[in-house]
Short mmCIF file of C-alpha atoms (C1' of nucleotides) in Angstrom, two decimals:
data_model
loop_
_atom_site.label_atom_id
_atom_site.label_comp_id
_atom_site.label_asym_id
_atom_site.label_seq_id
_atom_site.Cartn_x
_atom_site.Cartn_y
_atom_site.Cartn_z
CA MET B 580 -3.49 -7.63 -33.81
CA THR B 581 -2.94 -10.13 -36.64
CA THR B 582 -1.68 -7.84 -39.03
CA ASN B 583 2.05 -7.74 -38.37
CA LEU B 584 2.19 -11.63 -38.35
CA ARG B 585 -0.11 -11.76 -41.55
CA ASP B 586 2.77 -9.06 -43.22
CA HIS B 587 5.68 -11.54 -41.74
CA ILE B 588 4.22 -14.63 -43.15
CA VAL B 589 3.26 -13.21 -46.60
CA LEU B 590 6.66 -11.94 -46.92
CA ARG B 591 8.39 -15.11 -46.30
CA LEU B 592 6.14 -17.37 -48.11
CA GLY B 593 4.40 -15.32 -50.74
CA LYS B 594 0.76 -14.34 -50.75
CA ASP B 595 -0.90 -17.22 -52.32
CA ILE B 596 -1.06 -19.33 -49.04
CA ASP B 597 -4.54 -20.85 -48.74
CA ASN B 598 -4.95 -21.33 -45.14
CA LEU B 599 -3.47 -17.86 -43.87
CA GLU B 600 -6.42 -16.88 -42.16
CA LEU B 601 -6.99 -20.28 -40.66
CA VAL B 602 -3.70 -20.39 -39.30
CA LEU B 603 -4.01 -16.74 -38.01
CA SER B 604 -6.95 -17.73 -36.21
CA LYS B 605 -5.48 -20.34 -34.22
CA PHE B 606 -3.27 -17.42 -32.50
CA ILE B 607 -4.50 -15.79 -29.44
CA PRO B 608 -3.35 -12.24 -28.18
CA LEU B 609 -1.30 -11.54 -24.98
CA GLN B 610 -0.09 -8.73 -23.51
CA TYR B 611 2.58 -7.91 -20.53
CA LYS B 612 3.91 -5.34 -18.61
CA ARG B 613 7.58 -4.21 -18.27
CA ASN B 614 9.47 -6.44 -16.34
CA GLU B 615 6.79 -9.15 -16.11
CA ILE B 616 7.98 -12.58 -16.45
CA ILE B 617 6.11 -14.60 -19.17
CA LEU B 618 8.29 -18.22 -18.48
CA ARG B 619 10.13 -19.11 -15.93
CA GLU B 620 12.93 -21.79 -15.94
CA GLY B 621 11.42 -25.15 -14.56
CA GLU B 622 8.12 -24.52 -16.28
CA THR B 623 6.77 -25.88 -19.53
CA CYS B 624 7.04 -23.24 -22.38
CA ARG B 625 3.23 -23.55 -23.66
CA TYR B 626 3.47 -21.10 -26.70
CA VAL B 627 5.21 -19.81 -29.66
CA TYR B 628 5.21 -16.16 -29.34
CA PHE B 629 5.34 -13.72 -31.96
CA ILE B 630 6.19 -9.95 -30.78
CA CYS B 631 3.67 -7.60 -32.26
CA SER B 632 5.23 -4.78 -30.47
CA GLY B 633 7.70 -4.37 -27.66
CA ALA B 634 10.61 -6.47 -26.72
CA LEU B 635 11.63 -9.96 -24.80
CA GLN B 636 14.58 -10.91 -22.86
CA VAL B 637 15.79 -14.69 -22.82
CA PHE B 638 17.87 -15.17 -19.86
CA VAL B 639 19.56 -17.84 -17.40
CA HIS B 640 20.59 -17.61 -13.89
CA ASP B 641 24.14 -18.55 -12.88
CA GLN B 642 24.77 -20.42 -9.55
CA ASP B 643 24.55 -16.89 -7.99
CA MET B 644 21.60 -15.83 -9.68
CA ASN B 645 23.39 -13.54 -11.82
CA GLU B 646 21.41 -12.96 -15.09
CA THR B 647 23.31 -13.98 -18.38
CA THR B 648 20.96 -12.77 -21.39
CA ARG B 649 20.72 -15.39 -24.61
CA ASP B 650 18.86 -13.08 -26.58
CA ILE B 651 16.95 -9.54 -26.99
CA ILE B 652 13.96 -10.23 -29.06
CA VAL B 653 12.24 -6.83 -30.71
CA GLU B 654 8.82 -6.62 -32.53
CA ASP B 655 8.42 -8.68 -35.77
CA ASN B 656 10.12 -11.78 -34.75
CA TRP B 657 9.52 -15.08 -33.07
CA CYS B 658 10.35 -15.82 -29.24
CA SER B 659 9.88 -19.12 -27.44
CA GLU B 660 11.87 -21.99 -25.67
CA LEU B 661 11.76 -24.29 -28.52
CA MET B 662 13.27 -27.12 -26.60
CA SER B 663 10.66 -26.84 -24.04
CA PHE B 664 7.95 -26.16 -26.14
CA GLY B 665 8.62 -28.90 -28.37
CA LYS B 666 9.30 -32.04 -26.29
CA GLN B 667 7.25 -30.31 -23.55
CA GLN B 668 10.03 -30.54 -20.97
CA PRO B 669 10.79 -27.81 -18.26
CA SER B 670 12.39 -24.84 -19.92
CA SER B 671 16.27 -23.67 -18.34
CA GLU B 672 15.44 -20.76 -19.53
CA ASN B 673 13.23 -17.65 -18.75
CA ILE B 674 11.61 -15.01 -20.92
CA ARG B 675 10.85 -11.56 -19.50
CA ALA B 676 8.79 -8.62 -21.15
CA ILE B 677 11.67 -5.63 -21.23
CA GLU B 678 8.68 -3.32 -22.68
CA PRO B 679 5.31 -3.60 -22.33
CA VAL B 680 4.60 -6.00 -25.00
CA GLN B 681 1.85 -7.08 -27.41
CA LEU B 682 1.97 -10.77 -28.36
CA ILE B 683 0.24 -13.28 -30.27
CA ALA B 684 0.59 -16.80 -29.19
CA ILE B 685 0.17 -20.36 -30.77
CA ASP B 686 -0.46 -23.16 -28.24
CA ARG B 687 1.26 -26.79 -28.83
CA GLN B 688 -2.19 -28.26 -29.79
CA GLY B 689 -2.77 -25.46 -32.71
CA PHE B 690 0.75 -25.72 -33.57
CA GLN B 691 0.42 -29.48 -34.14
CA GLU B 692 -2.91 -29.00 -36.02
CA MET B 693 -1.53 -26.60 -38.04
CA MET B 694 1.49 -28.64 -38.62
CA GLU B 695 -0.55 -31.39 -40.13
CA LYS B 696 -3.18 -29.30 -41.87
CA VAL B 697 -1.37 -26.46 -43.56
CA PRO B 698 1.96 -27.67 -45.35
CA GLN B 699 3.03 -23.93 -45.53
CA PHE B 700 3.12 -23.77 -41.64
CA ASP B 701 5.49 -26.59 -41.73
CA LYS B 702 7.76 -24.50 -43.61
CA VAL B 703 7.21 -21.39 -41.39
CA TYR B 704 8.35 -23.45 -38.41
CA ARG B 705 11.55 -24.73 -40.24
CA GLN B 706 12.35 -21.33 -41.10
CA ILE B 707 12.10 -20.28 -37.43
CA LEU B 708 14.13 -23.10 -36.39
CA GLU B 709 16.69 -22.17 -39.46
CA ALA B 710 16.69 -18.61 -38.18
CA SER B 711 17.38 -19.09 -34.57
CA TYR B 712 20.04 -21.69 -35.24
CA ALA B 713 21.64 -19.48 -37.47
CA ASN B 714 21.61 -16.64 -34.85
CA SER B 715 23.42 -19.15 -32.34
CA VAL B 716 26.00 -20.17 -34.68
CA TYR B 717 26.71 -16.49 -35.40
CA ARG B 718 26.67 -15.56 -32.11
CA ILE B 719 29.01 -18.42 -30.87
CA ASN B 720 31.52 -17.80 -33.64
CA SER B 721 31.47 -14.04 -32.52
CA PHE B 722 31.49 -14.24 -29.10
CA VAL B 723 33.89 -17.02 -27.58
CA ALA B 724 37.11 -15.67 -28.59
CA LEU B 725 36.33 -11.81 -28.54
CA SER B 726 37.33 -9.51 -25.80
CA ALA B 727 34.84 -7.45 -23.82
CA LEU B 728 35.68 -4.28 -26.43
CA GLU B 729 35.23 -6.49 -29.40
CA ARG B 730 32.21 -7.54 -28.24
CA ILE B 731 30.83 -3.59 -27.76
CA ARG B 732 32.04 -3.44 -31.31
CA TRP B 733 30.38 -6.40 -32.64
CA LEU B 734 27.06 -5.25 -31.02
CA MET B 735 26.97 -2.05 -32.58
CA ASP B 736 27.67 -3.64 -36.04
CA ASN B 737 25.46 -6.30 -35.89
CA ARG B 738 22.45 -5.12 -33.73
CA PRO B 739 23.06 -0.99 -33.38
CA GLY B 740 19.55 -0.49 -32.07
CA LEU B 741 19.91 -2.27 -29.11
CA MET B 742 22.61 0.11 -27.55
CA THR B 743 20.42 3.08 -27.13
CA ARG B 744 16.93 1.52 -26.62
CA PHE B 745 18.14 -0.71 -23.68
CA SER B 746 19.51 -0.41 -20.01
CA SER B 747 23.22 -0.81 -19.58
CA LYS B 748 22.70 -3.49 -17.43
CA LEU B 749 20.78 -5.65 -19.68
CA ILE B 750 23.57 -5.17 -22.75
CA ALA B 751 26.29 -6.14 -20.45
CA SER B 752 24.72 -9.07 -19.53
CA TYR B 753 23.90 -9.84 -23.18
CA LEU B 754 27.88 -9.51 -24.07
CA GLY B 755 28.83 -11.35 -21.00
CA ILE B 756 30.85 -8.67 -19.50
CA HIS B 757 30.18 -6.64 -16.35
CA LYS B 758 28.23 -3.43 -16.08
CA ASP B 759 31.37 -1.56 -14.73
CA VAL B 760 33.77 -2.73 -17.53
CA PHE B 761 30.68 -1.95 -19.66
CA SER B 762 30.38 1.70 -18.79
CA ARG B 763 34.27 2.04 -18.61
CA LEU B 764 34.91 0.64 -22.34
CA LYS B 765 31.73 2.52 -23.90
CA ALA B 766 33.65 5.90 -23.08
CA LYS B 767 36.86 4.75 -25.31
CA ILE B 768 34.65 4.36 -28.44
CA MET Z 1483 29.76 -48.65 -44.19
CA THR Z 1484 25.93 -47.65 -43.71
CA THR Z 1485 25.81 -49.72 -40.62
CA ASN Z 1486 26.54 -47.13 -38.05
CA LEU Z 1487 24.01 -44.77 -40.09
CA ARG Z 1488 21.25 -47.45 -40.02
CA ASP Z 1489 21.49 -48.03 -36.62
CA HIS Z 1490 21.50 -44.36 -35.71
CA ILE Z 1491 18.44 -43.90 -37.55
CA VAL Z 1492 16.90 -46.96 -36.35
CA LEU Z 1493 17.46 -46.04 -32.81
CA ARG Z 1494 15.85 -42.53 -33.33
CA LEU Z 1495 12.83 -43.83 -35.18
CA GLY Z 1496 12.04 -47.18 -34.83
CA LYS Z 1497 12.63 -50.48 -36.89
CA ASP Z 1498 9.75 -49.79 -38.95
CA ILE Z 1499 10.81 -47.24 -41.56
CA ASP Z 1500 9.57 -48.41 -45.00
CA ASN Z 1501 12.14 -46.80 -46.85
CA LEU Z 1502 15.56 -47.03 -45.09
CA GLU Z 1503 17.27 -49.17 -47.43
CA LEU Z 1504 16.30 -46.72 -50.33
CA VAL Z 1505 17.42 -43.84 -47.92
CA LEU Z 1506 20.70 -45.72 -47.17
CA SER Z 1507 21.35 -45.86 -50.77
CA LYS Z 1508 21.47 -42.27 -51.62
CA PHE Z 1509 24.61 -41.73 -49.27
CA ILE Z 1510 28.02 -42.13 -50.53
CA PRO Z 1511 31.18 -43.01 -48.98
CA LEU Z 1512 33.85 -40.52 -48.44
CA GLN Z 1513 37.16 -40.77 -46.34
CA TYR Z 1514 39.92 -38.20 -45.61
CA LYS Z 1515 43.11 -38.19 -43.79
CA ARG Z 1516 43.88 -36.51 -40.64
CA ASN Z 1517 44.13 -32.60 -41.31
CA GLU Z 1518 42.43 -32.60 -44.82
CA ILE Z 1519 39.92 -29.87 -45.15
CA ILE Z 1520 36.63 -31.00 -46.15
CA LEU Z 1521 35.01 -27.76 -46.46
CA ARG Z 1522 36.65 -24.46 -46.81
CA GLU Z 1523 34.81 -20.96 -46.24
CA GLY Z 1524 33.68 -19.42 -48.87
CA GLU Z 1525 32.73 -22.64 -50.76
CA THR Z 1526 28.99 -23.82 -50.96
CA CYS Z 1527 28.53 -26.87 -48.63
CA ARG Z 1528 27.63 -29.75 -51.11
CA TYR Z 1529 26.59 -32.76 -48.27
CA VAL Z 1530 25.43 -33.67 -45.08
CA TYR Z 1531 27.83 -35.50 -43.33
CA PHE Z 1532 27.28 -38.65 -41.23
CA ILE Z 1533 30.45 -39.59 -39.12
CA CYS Z 1534 31.08 -43.19 -39.25
CA SER Z 1535 34.49 -43.28 -37.45
CA GLY Z 1536 36.99 -40.49 -36.47
CA ALA Z 1537 36.08 -36.56 -35.78
CA LEU Z 1538 35.70 -33.38 -37.41
CA GLN Z 1539 36.70 -29.82 -36.42
CA VAL Z 1540 34.04 -26.95 -37.56
CA PHE Z 1541 35.98 -23.28 -37.08
CA VAL Z 1542 36.22 -19.87 -38.52
CA HIS Z 1543 39.36 -17.74 -38.96
CA ASP Z 1544 39.53 -14.05 -37.41
CA GLN Z 1545 40.96 -11.45 -38.96
CA ASP Z 1546 44.49 -12.73 -37.91
CA MET Z 1547 43.74 -16.04 -39.04
CA ASN Z 1548 43.60 -17.50 -35.33
CA GLU Z 1549 41.28 -20.42 -35.26
CA THR Z 1550 37.95 -20.46 -33.43
CA THR Z 1551 36.51 -23.83 -33.01
CA ARG Z 1552 32.89 -23.80 -32.78
CA ASP Z 1553 32.22 -27.51 -32.80
CA ILE Z 1554 34.00 -30.77 -32.49
CA ILE Z 1555 32.04 -33.94 -33.68
CA VAL Z 1556 32.70 -37.19 -33.28
CA GLU Z 1557 31.79 -40.97 -34.98
CA ASP Z 1558 28.00 -41.39 -35.01
CA ASN Z 1559 26.93 -37.71 -35.24
CA TRP Z 1560 25.90 -35.57 -38.24
CA CYS Z 1561 27.97 -32.66 -39.58
CA SER Z 1562 27.42 -30.14 -42.00
CA GLU Z 1563 27.09 -26.03 -42.44
CA LEU Z 1564 23.61 -26.12 -42.63
CA MET Z 1565 22.95 -22.87 -43.59
CA SER Z 1566 25.42 -23.10 -46.63
CA PHE Z 1567 23.88 -26.45 -47.44
CA GLY Z 1568 20.30 -25.32 -46.98
CA LYS Z 1569 20.57 -22.27 -49.18
CA GLN Z 1570 23.37 -23.27 -51.57
CA GLN Z 1571 25.22 -20.00 -50.66
CA PRO Z 1572 29.14 -19.31 -49.30
CA SER Z 1573 29.80 -21.21 -46.22
CA SER Z 1574 31.43 -19.12 -43.36
CA GLU Z 1575 33.29 -22.13 -41.64
CA ASN Z 1576 35.40 -24.65 -42.34
CA ILE Z 1577 35.26 -28.50 -41.58
CA ARG Z 1578 38.32 -30.42 -41.04
CA ALA Z 1579 39.27 -33.96 -40.18
CA ILE Z 1580 41.06 -33.92 -36.81
CA GLU Z 1581 41.37 -37.91 -37.16
CA PRO Z 1582 41.34 -39.92 -40.19
CA VAL Z 1583 37.72 -40.07 -40.81
CA GLN Z 1584 35.04 -42.19 -42.60
CA LEU Z 1585 32.05 -40.45 -43.65
CA ILE Z 1586 28.88 -41.05 -45.60
CA ALA Z 1587 27.40 -38.26 -47.27
CA ILE Z 1588 24.07 -36.91 -49.02
CA ASP Z 1589 24.02 -34.52 -51.31
CA ARG Z 1590 21.39 -31.52 -51.87
CA GLN Z 1591 19.39 -33.63 -54.82
CA GLY Z 1592 19.45 -36.79 -52.92
CA PHE Z 1593 18.62 -34.87 -49.90
CA GLN Z 1594 15.57 -33.02 -51.41
CA GLU Z 1595 14.21 -36.36 -53.30
CA MET Z 1596 14.14 -37.72 -49.81
CA MET Z 1597 12.56 -34.98 -48.22
CA GLU Z 1598 9.94 -35.21 -50.58
CA LYS Z 1599 9.43 -39.15 -50.74
CA VAL Z 1600 10.22 -40.43 -47.55
CA PRO Z 1601 8.02 -38.41 -44.77
CA GLN Z 1602 10.50 -39.93 -41.97
CA PHE Z 1603 13.47 -38.23 -43.71
CA ASP Z 1604 11.91 -35.08 -43.00
CA LYS Z 1605 11.60 -35.95 -39.15
CA VAL Z 1606 15.52 -36.61 -39.28
CA TYR Z 1607 16.21 -33.32 -40.82
CA ARG Z 1608 14.17 -32.11 -38.22
CA GLN Z 1609 16.21 -33.79 -35.21
CA ILE Z 1610 19.18 -32.98 -36.99
CA LEU Z 1611 18.26 -29.28 -36.81
CA GLU Z 1612 16.80 -29.24 -33.21
CA ALA Z 1613 19.44 -31.17 -31.69
CA SER Z 1614 21.97 -28.59 -33.51
CA TYR Z 1615 20.12 -25.68 -32.10
CA ALA Z 1616 19.70 -27.07 -28.64
CA ASN Z 1617 23.86 -27.70 -28.81
CA SER Z 1618 24.44 -24.17 -29.71
CA VAL Z 1619 21.86 -22.69 -27.04
CA TYR Z 1620 23.64 -24.58 -24.27
CA ARG Z 1621 26.71 -23.39 -25.23
CA ILE Z 1622 25.82 -19.99 -25.63
CA ASN Z 1623 24.48 -20.08 -22.31
CA SER Z 1624 27.24 -21.91 -20.82
CA PHE Z 1625 30.06 -19.94 -22.04
CA VAL Z 1626 29.18 -16.29 -22.27
CA ALA Z 1627 29.48 -15.49 -19.05
CA LEU Z 1628 32.32 -17.96 -17.52
CA SER Z 1629 35.60 -17.90 -17.04
CA ALA Z 1630 38.88 -19.67 -18.37
CA LEU Z 1631 38.52 -22.25 -15.27
CA GLU Z 1632 35.19 -22.55 -15.43
CA ARG Z 1633 34.91 -23.33 -19.14
CA ILE Z 1634 37.60 -26.13 -18.44
CA ARG Z 1635 35.31 -27.63 -16.01
CA TRP Z 1636 32.39 -27.43 -18.05
CA LEU Z 1637 33.94 -29.07 -20.65
CA MET Z 1638 35.41 -31.92 -18.29
CA ASP Z 1639 31.49 -32.38 -17.26
CA ASN Z 1640 29.88 -32.18 -20.74
CA ARG Z 1641 32.13 -33.64 -22.99
CA PRO Z 1642 35.06 -35.11 -20.82
CA GLY Z 1643 36.01 -37.54 -23.86
CA LEU Z 1644 37.35 -34.45 -25.68
CA MET Z 1645 40.17 -33.65 -22.95
CA THR Z 1646 42.11 -36.78 -23.73
CA ARG Z 1647 41.35 -37.42 -27.51
CA PHE Z 1648 42.37 -34.09 -28.65
CA SER Z 1649 45.38 -31.90 -28.81
CA SER Z 1650 45.10 -28.85 -26.16
CA LYS Z 1651 45.60 -26.54 -28.94
CA LEU Z 1652 42.40 -27.66 -30.34
CA ILE Z 1653 40.53 -27.70 -27.02
CA ALA Z 1654 41.78 -23.98 -26.03
CA SER Z 1655 40.47 -22.93 -29.26
CA TYR Z 1656 37.15 -24.56 -28.70
CA LEU Z 1657 37.19 -23.18 -25.27
CA GLY Z 1658 38.10 -19.70 -26.27
CA ILE Z 1659 41.01 -19.17 -24.10
CA HIS Z 1660 44.76 -19.23 -25.50
CA LYS Z 1661 46.79 -22.47 -25.27
CA ASP Z 1662 48.80 -21.09 -22.51
CA VAL Z 1663 46.30 -20.38 -20.43
CA PHE Z 1664 44.81 -23.45 -20.97
CA SER Z 1665 48.09 -25.17 -20.03
CA ARG Z 1666 48.63 -23.16 -16.71
CA LEU Z 1667 45.02 -24.15 -15.24
CA LYS Z 1668 44.78 -27.44 -16.52
CA ALA Z 1669 47.37 -27.93 -14.03
CA LYS Z 1670 45.51 -26.09 -11.14
CA ILE Z 1671 42.52 -28.77 -11.37
"C1'" DA X 1487 67.11 -43.06 -38.85
"C1'" DT X 1488 67.26 -38.37 -38.94
"C1'" DA X 1489 65.98 -33.54 -39.46
"C1'" DA X 1490 62.51 -30.27 -39.17
"C1'" DA X 1491 58.08 -29.09 -37.80
"C1'" DA X 1492 54.63 -28.45 -34.35
"C1'" DT X 1493 52.97 -28.98 -29.45
"C1'" DG X 1494 53.25 -28.72 -24.38
"C1'" DT X 1495 54.80 -26.66 -20.27
"C1'" DA X 1496 57.17 -22.79 -17.58
"C1'" DG X 1497 58.47 -17.91 -16.07
"C1'" DA X 1498 57.95 -13.09 -16.59
"C1'" DC X 1499 55.70 -9.24 -17.40
"C1'" DT X 1500 51.89 -6.44 -19.33
"C1'" DT X 1501 47.10 -5.83 -20.27
"C1'" DT X 1502 42.57 -6.36 -19.52
"C1'" DT X 1503 38.45 -7.63 -16.65
"C1'" DG X 1504 36.27 -8.12 -12.15
"C1'" DT X 1505 35.23 -6.18 -7.90
"C1'" DC X 1506 34.21 -2.64 -4.42
"C1'" DA X 1507 33.30 1.65 -2.63
"C1'" DT X 1508 31.16 6.26 -3.93
"C1'" DC X 1509 28.58 9.71 -6.23
"C1'" DG X 1510 25.21 12.47 -8.68
"C1'" DC X 1511 21.22 11.44 -11.10
"C1'" DT X 1512 16.77 9.85 -12.26
"C1'" DG X 1513 12.42 7.83 -12.19
"C1'" DA X 1514 8.79 5.70 -9.29
"C1'" DA X 1515 6.36 5.39 -4.66
"C1'" DA X 1516 4.31 7.15 -0.84
"C1'" DT O 1275 6.49 17.30 -3.02
"C1'" DT O 1276 9.93 14.16 -0.90
"C1'" DT O 1277 11.75 9.97 -0.34
"C1'" DC O 1278 13.91 6.29 -1.76
"C1'" DA O 1279 15.60 2.49 -5.11
"C1'" DG O 1280 18.04 2.06 -8.97
"C1'" DC O 1281 21.16 3.01 -12.52
"C1'" DG O 1282 25.22 4.70 -14.82
"C1'" DA O 1283 29.67 6.57 -14.23
"C1'" DT O 1284 34.41 6.96 -11.88
"C1'" DG O 1285 38.47 5.56 -9.23
"C1'" DA O 1286 41.80 2.43 -6.94
"C1'" DC O 1287 43.05 -1.89 -6.47
"C1'" DA O 1288 42.94 -7.21 -7.02
"C1'" DA O 1289 42.51 -10.97 -9.77
"C1'" DA O 1290 42.70 -13.22 -14.63
"C1'" DA O 1291 43.61 -13.65 -19.06
"C1'" DG O 1292 47.17 -12.49 -22.77
"C1'" DT O 1293 51.81 -11.96 -24.75
"C1'" DC O 1294 56.35 -13.37 -25.23
"C1'" DT O 1295 60.31 -16.20 -24.76
"C1'" DA O 1296 62.70 -20.54 -23.86
"C1'" DC O 1297 62.84 -25.08 -23.94
"C1'" DA O 1298 61.82 -30.20 -23.91
"C1'" DT O 1299 59.37 -33.17 -25.63
"C1'" DT O 1300 56.35 -35.56 -29.50
"C1'" DT O 1301 54.98 -35.96 -34.42
"C1'" DT O 1302 55.59 -35.54 -38.76
"C1'" DA O 1303 58.02 -35.87 -43.02
"C1'" DT O 1304 62.36 -36.85 -45.79
#
DNA sequence: ATAAAATGTAGACTTTTGTCATCGCTGAAA
DNA sequence: TTTCAGCGATGACAAAAGTCTACATTTTAT
């Protein structure tokens, strides 16, 4: 179960990591069925997850309970609500399994132990944070000024796998456009 | 000149920081006139800036050279292009003084020295990163699904100071709407 | 001080997007 | 198997946003 994570870490930090097995032992395996909610807004996020297989949706609700999807995250990537996890405060976001998913998770205690004992782990966290930030910046710069059609093109250029793998409804909520509009414009490409 | 930064750090980390004066000594003062470009896309970002007074705009150009403003940052806050600064790679963003601005800046060498010698400095960097990330996430979740009018209301609720302090053109480019539309809708509120 | 440039507002018009109703298809549950 | 709920596609229409022009005002440079 930890094979993916081991590969992931070795790829980023090299093979010579002293406490790699110790780190891995702090992760617990979890699995969820399609459509299960893993984190609900208002709850405190207890884990940082690494996705071994499957995919997660991170989303918020607006006042009419419509979903806006901030991110769709697939296998071999990290997922959490870092603000809630870091400060142990209520989450403003929800996380849902959009496919059957196998996760390995580290809780706050294990996380902090690792931060203190394993200097390399500190780097992993920083890389997660930096990558998450870079993603967000990229998305803001791309989306804020783009039309619906341009957003669809952006998705095809940047994350082509999503278009075929997930439902139109989900993709539309990720692009911030309505599913009818998405359906219409898709035909024009 | 370093007074603002000293206050800023003490506020966040408490008074008992051993090497505070050492850290502050690594910062160099800089100033720019209104409309001067501080970082141009394609260049490598050499500094992390702390704004003592004035304000900066972080923006990108689309294919027609229209500006989209990712962030407007005012005094007593940090500003940089962290991806470019961290990896010393070309920046995709521009930074401009939108008011006469007094900055203090730390370069990569000073930054790394501090990261190694002063454990507390490491925390400062993490806080910058976490705050930047939190901002971005908030902005994505807010903006992607909002109409022009709702974006204006969002700005009035979240950053009311900006509306009166800066030009409509700039605000519109921050909201991702056209200045004509902004002007029209503003009248309706 | 004066001229030139940039900005803010407004109206008219076009294009894009949102909304609603309908219909056929598919997959899940009884 | 049959029924039903959800999804995706489409057409008609309404609402919102973009575009262009004009003009008055403000700011900047000389």
